[in-house]
PDB file of C-alpha atoms in Angstrom:
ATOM      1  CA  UNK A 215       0.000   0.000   0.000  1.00 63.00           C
ATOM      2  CA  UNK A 216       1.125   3.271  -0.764  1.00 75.00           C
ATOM      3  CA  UNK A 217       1.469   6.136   1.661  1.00 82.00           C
ATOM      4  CA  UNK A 218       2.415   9.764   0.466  1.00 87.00           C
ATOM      5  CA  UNK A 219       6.028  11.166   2.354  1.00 87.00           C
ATOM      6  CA  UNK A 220       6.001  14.124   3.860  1.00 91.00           C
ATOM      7  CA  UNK A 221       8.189  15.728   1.131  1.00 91.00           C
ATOM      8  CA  UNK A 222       5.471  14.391  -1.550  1.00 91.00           C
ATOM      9  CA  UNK A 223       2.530  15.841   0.178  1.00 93.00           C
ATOM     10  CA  UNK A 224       4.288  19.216   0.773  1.00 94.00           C
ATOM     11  CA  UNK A 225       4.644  19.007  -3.493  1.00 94.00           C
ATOM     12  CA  UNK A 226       3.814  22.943  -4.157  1.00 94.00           C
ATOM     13  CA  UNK A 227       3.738  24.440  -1.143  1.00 95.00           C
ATOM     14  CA  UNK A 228       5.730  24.406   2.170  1.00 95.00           C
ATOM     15  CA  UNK A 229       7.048  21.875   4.480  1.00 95.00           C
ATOM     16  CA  UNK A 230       8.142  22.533   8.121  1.00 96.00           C
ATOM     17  CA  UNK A 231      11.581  20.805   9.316  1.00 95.00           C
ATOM     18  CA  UNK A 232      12.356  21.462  12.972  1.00 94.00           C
ATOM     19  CA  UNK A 233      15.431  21.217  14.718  1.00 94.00           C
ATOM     20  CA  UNK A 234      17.041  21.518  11.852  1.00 96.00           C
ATOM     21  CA  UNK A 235      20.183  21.937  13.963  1.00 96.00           C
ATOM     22  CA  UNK A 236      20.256  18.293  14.801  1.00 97.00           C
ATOM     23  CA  UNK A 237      20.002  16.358  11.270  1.00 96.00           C
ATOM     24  CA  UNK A 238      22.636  13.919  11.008  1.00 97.00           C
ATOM     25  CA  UNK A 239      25.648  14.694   8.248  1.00 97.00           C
ATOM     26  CA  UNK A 240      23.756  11.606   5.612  1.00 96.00           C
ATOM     27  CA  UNK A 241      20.456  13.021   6.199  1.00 95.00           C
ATOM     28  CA  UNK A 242      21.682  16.853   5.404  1.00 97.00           C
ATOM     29  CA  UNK A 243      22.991  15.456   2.369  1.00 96.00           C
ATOM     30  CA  UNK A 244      19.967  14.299   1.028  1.00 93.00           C
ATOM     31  CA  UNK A 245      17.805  17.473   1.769  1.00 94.00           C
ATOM     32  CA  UNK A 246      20.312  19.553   0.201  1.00 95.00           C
ATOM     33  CA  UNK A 247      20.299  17.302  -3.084  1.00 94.00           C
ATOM     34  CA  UNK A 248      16.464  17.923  -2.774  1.00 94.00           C
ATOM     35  CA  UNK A 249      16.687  21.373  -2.571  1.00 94.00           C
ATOM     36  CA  UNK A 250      19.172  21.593  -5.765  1.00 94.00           C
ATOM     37  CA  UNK A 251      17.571  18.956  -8.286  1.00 95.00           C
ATOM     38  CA  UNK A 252      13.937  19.236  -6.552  1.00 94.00           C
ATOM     39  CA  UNK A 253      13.319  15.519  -6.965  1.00 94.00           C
ATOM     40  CA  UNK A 254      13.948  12.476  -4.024  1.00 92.00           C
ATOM     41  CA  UNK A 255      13.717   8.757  -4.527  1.00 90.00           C
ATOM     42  CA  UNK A 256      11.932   6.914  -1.984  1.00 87.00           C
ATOM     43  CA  UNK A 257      12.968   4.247   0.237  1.00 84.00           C
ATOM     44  CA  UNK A 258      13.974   1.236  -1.744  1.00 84.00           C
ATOM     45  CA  UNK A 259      13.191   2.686  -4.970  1.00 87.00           C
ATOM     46  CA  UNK A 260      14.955   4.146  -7.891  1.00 89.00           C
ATOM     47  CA  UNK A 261      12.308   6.556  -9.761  1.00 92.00           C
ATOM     48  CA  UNK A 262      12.787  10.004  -8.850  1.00 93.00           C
ATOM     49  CA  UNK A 263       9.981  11.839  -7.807  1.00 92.00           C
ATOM     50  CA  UNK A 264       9.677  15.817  -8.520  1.00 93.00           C
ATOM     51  CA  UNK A 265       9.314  18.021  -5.237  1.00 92.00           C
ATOM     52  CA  UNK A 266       8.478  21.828  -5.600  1.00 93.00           C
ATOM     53  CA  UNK A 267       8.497  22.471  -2.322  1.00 93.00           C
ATOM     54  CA  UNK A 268       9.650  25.601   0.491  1.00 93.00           C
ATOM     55  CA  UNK A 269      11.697  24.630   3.509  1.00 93.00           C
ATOM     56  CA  UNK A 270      10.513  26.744   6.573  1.00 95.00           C
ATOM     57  CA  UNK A 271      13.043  25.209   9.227  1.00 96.00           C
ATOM     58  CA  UNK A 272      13.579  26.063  13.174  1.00 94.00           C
ATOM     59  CA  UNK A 273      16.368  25.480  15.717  1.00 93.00           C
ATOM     60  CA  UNK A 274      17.556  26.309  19.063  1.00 88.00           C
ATOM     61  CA  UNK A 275      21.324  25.693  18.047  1.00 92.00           C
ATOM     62  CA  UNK A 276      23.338  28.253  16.750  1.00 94.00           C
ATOM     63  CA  UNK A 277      24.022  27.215  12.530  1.00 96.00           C
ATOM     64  CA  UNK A 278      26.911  29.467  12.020  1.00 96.00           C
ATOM     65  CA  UNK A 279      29.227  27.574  15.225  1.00 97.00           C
ATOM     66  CA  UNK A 280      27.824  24.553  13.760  1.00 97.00           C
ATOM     67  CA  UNK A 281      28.582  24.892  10.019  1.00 98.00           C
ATOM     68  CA  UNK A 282      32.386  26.181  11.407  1.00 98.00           C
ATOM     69  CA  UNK A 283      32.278  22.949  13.438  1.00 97.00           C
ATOM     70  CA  UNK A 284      31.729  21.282  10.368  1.00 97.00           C
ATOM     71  CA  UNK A 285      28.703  19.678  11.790  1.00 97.00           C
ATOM     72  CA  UNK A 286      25.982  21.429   9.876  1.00 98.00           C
ATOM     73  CA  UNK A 287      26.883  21.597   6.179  1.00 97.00           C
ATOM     74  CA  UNK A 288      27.785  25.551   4.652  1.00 98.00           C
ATOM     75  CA  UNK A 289      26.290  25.256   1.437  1.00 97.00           C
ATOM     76  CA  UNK A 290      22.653  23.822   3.520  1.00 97.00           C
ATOM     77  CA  UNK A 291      23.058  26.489   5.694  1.00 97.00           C
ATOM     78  CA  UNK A 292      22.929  28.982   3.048  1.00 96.00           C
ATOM     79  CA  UNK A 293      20.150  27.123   1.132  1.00 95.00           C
ATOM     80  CA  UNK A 294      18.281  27.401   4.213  1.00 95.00           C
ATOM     81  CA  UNK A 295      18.996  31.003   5.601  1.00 95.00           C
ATOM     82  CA  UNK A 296      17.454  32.893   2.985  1.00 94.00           C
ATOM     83  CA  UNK A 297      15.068  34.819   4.992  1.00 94.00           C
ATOM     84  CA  UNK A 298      16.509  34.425   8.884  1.00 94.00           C
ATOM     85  CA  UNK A 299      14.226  35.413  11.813  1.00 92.00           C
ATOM     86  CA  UNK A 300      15.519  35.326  15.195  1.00 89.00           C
ATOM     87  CA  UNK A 301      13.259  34.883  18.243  1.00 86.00           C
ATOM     88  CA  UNK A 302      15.111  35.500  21.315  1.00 86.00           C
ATOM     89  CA  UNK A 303      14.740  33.018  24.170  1.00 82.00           C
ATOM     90  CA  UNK A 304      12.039  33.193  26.662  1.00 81.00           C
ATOM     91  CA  UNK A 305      14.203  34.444  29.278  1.00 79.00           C
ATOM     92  CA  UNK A 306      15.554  37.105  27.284  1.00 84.00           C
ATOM     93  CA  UNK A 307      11.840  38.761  26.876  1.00 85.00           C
ATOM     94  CA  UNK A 308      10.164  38.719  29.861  1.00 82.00           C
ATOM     95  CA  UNK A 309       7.998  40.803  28.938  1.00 86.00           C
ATOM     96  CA  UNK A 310       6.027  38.024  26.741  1.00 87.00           C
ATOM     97  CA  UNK A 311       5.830  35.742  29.717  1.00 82.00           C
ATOM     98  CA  UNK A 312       2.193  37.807  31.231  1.00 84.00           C
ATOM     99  CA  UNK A 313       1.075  37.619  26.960  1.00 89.00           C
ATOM    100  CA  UNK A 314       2.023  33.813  26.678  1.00 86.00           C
ATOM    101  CA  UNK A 315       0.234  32.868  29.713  1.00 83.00           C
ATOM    102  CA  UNK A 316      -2.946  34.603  28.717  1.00 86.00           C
ATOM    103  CA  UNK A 317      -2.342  32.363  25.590  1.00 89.00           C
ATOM    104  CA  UNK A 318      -2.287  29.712  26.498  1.00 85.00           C
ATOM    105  CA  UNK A 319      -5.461  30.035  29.954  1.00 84.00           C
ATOM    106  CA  UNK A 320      -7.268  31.016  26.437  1.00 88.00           C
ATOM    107  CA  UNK A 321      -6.575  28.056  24.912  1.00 89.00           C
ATOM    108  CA  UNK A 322      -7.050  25.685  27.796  1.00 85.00           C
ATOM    109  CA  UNK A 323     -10.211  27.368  28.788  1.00 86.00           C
ATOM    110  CA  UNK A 324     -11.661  26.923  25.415  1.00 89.00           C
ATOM    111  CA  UNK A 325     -10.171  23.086  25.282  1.00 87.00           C
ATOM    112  CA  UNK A 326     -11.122  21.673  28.666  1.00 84.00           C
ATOM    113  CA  UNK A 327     -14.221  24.064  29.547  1.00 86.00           C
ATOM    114  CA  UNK A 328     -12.847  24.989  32.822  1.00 84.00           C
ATOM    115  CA  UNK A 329     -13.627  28.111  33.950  1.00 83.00           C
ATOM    116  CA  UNK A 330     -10.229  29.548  35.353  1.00 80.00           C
ATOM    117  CA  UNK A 331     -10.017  32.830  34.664  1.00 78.00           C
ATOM    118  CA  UNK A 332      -6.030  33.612  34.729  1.00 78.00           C
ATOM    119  CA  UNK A 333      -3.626  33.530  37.613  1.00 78.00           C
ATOM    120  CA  UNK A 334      -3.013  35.372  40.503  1.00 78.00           C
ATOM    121  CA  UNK A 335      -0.292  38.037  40.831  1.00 79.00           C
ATOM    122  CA  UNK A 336       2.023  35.697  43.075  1.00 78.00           C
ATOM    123  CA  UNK A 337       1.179  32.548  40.498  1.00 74.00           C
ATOM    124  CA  UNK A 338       2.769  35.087  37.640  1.00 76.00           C
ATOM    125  CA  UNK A 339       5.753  35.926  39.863  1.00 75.00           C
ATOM    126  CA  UNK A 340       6.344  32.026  39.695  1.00 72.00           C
ATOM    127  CA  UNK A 341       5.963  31.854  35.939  1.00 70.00           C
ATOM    128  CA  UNK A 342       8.112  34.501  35.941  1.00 71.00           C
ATOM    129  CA  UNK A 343      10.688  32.426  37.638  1.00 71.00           C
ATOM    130  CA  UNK A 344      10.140  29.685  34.960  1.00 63.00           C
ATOM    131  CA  UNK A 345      12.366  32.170  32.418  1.00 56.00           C
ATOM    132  CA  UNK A 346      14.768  29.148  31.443  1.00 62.00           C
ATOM    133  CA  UNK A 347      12.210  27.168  29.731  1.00 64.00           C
ATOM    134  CA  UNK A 348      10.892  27.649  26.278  1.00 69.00           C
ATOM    135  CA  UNK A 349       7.528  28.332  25.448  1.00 72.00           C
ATOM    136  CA  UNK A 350       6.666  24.223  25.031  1.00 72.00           C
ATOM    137  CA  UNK A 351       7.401  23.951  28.687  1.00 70.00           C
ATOM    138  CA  UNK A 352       6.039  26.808  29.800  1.00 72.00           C
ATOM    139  CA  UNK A 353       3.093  26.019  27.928  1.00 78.00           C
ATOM    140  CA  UNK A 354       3.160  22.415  30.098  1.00 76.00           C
ATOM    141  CA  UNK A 355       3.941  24.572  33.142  1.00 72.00           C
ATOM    142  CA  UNK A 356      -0.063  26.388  32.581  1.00 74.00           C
ATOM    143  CA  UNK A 357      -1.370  22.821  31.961  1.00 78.00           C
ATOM    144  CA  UNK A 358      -0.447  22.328  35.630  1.00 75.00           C
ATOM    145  CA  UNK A 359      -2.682  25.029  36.632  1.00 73.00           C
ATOM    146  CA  UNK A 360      -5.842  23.385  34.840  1.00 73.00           C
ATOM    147  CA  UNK A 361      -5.192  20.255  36.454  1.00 76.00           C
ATOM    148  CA  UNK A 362      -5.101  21.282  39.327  1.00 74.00           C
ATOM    149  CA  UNK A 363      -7.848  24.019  39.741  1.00 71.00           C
ATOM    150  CA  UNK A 364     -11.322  23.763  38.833  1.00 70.00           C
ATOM    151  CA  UNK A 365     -12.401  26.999  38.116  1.00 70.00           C
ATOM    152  CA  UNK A 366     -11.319  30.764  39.178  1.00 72.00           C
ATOM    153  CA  UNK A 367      -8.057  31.813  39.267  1.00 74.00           C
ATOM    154  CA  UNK A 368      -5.398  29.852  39.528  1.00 73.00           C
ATOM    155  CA  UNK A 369      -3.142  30.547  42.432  1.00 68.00           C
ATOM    156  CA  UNK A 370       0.712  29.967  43.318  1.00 59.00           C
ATOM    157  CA  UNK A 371       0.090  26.951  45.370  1.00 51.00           C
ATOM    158  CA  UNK A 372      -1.749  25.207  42.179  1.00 48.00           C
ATOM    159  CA  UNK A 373       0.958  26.143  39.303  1.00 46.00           C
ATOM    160  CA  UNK A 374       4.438  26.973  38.768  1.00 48.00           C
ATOM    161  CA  UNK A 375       5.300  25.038  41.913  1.00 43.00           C
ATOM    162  CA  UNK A 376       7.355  22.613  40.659  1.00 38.00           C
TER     163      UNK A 376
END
């Protein structure tokens, strides 16, 4: 039976690679040849298949130590870096952390039908503390609120307490 890859049903449009930072020298190889000739083969087979496809990619790693490293190929990197956008790390905006956890009460609210309402001033003071993590964690961090408060808002003692 055959299933479409990911790089077949991107075919005209875009396809999203993260971590980018961490694909193995072979595998980095490969991309780039798809990138160049826009076809791949699949696995086992020896057709090549055409691929008109846009790379958005995302990493936490830094690409220019790695490609001096030589462990993230230079002529990938520049395939890749055509239109760079750097998001600085959670800790280094702070300011986002009140925005992102109105975000994501929103979206928890609306997911689990809970009525909490946001947190308290002392529960933000503890997110606040959370700085280190990115926003995946952070998000996990709020989950902890919802389960464990019912409804209201959620205070220090039921989130960020870890």
């Amino acid at each position: 039976r055959h299933r479409l890859g990911r790089f077949e049903a991107a075919n005209s449009g875009d396809i999203f690679l993260d971590e980018i930072g961490d694909i193995p020298m072979p595998i980095q190889v490969k991309l780039l040849r798809v990138l160049e000739t826009k076809h791949f083969e699949r696995v086992g087979d020896h057709r090549p298949i055409f691929a008109d496809i846009r790379i958005i990619a995302a990493t936490n790693r830094n690409l220019t130590e790695l490609v001096a490293q030589e462990r993230f190929r230079e002529d990938l990197f520049f395939r890749i870096n055509v239109i760079p956008i750097y998001l600085p790390r959670l800790k280094e905006r702070m300011e986002d952390i009140p925005i992102l956890t109105a975000h994501f009460i929103r979206a928890l609210r609306e997911r689990t039908g809970k009525d909490i309402s946001g947190i308290s001033p002392e529960a933000m003071f503890g997110a606040k503390n959370f700085y280190n993590v990115n926003s995946q964690c952070f998000e996990t961090v709020n989950q902890v609120c919802f389960t464990n408060y019912s409804g209201g808002i959620c205070h220090n003692g039921h989130s960020f307490a870890f």
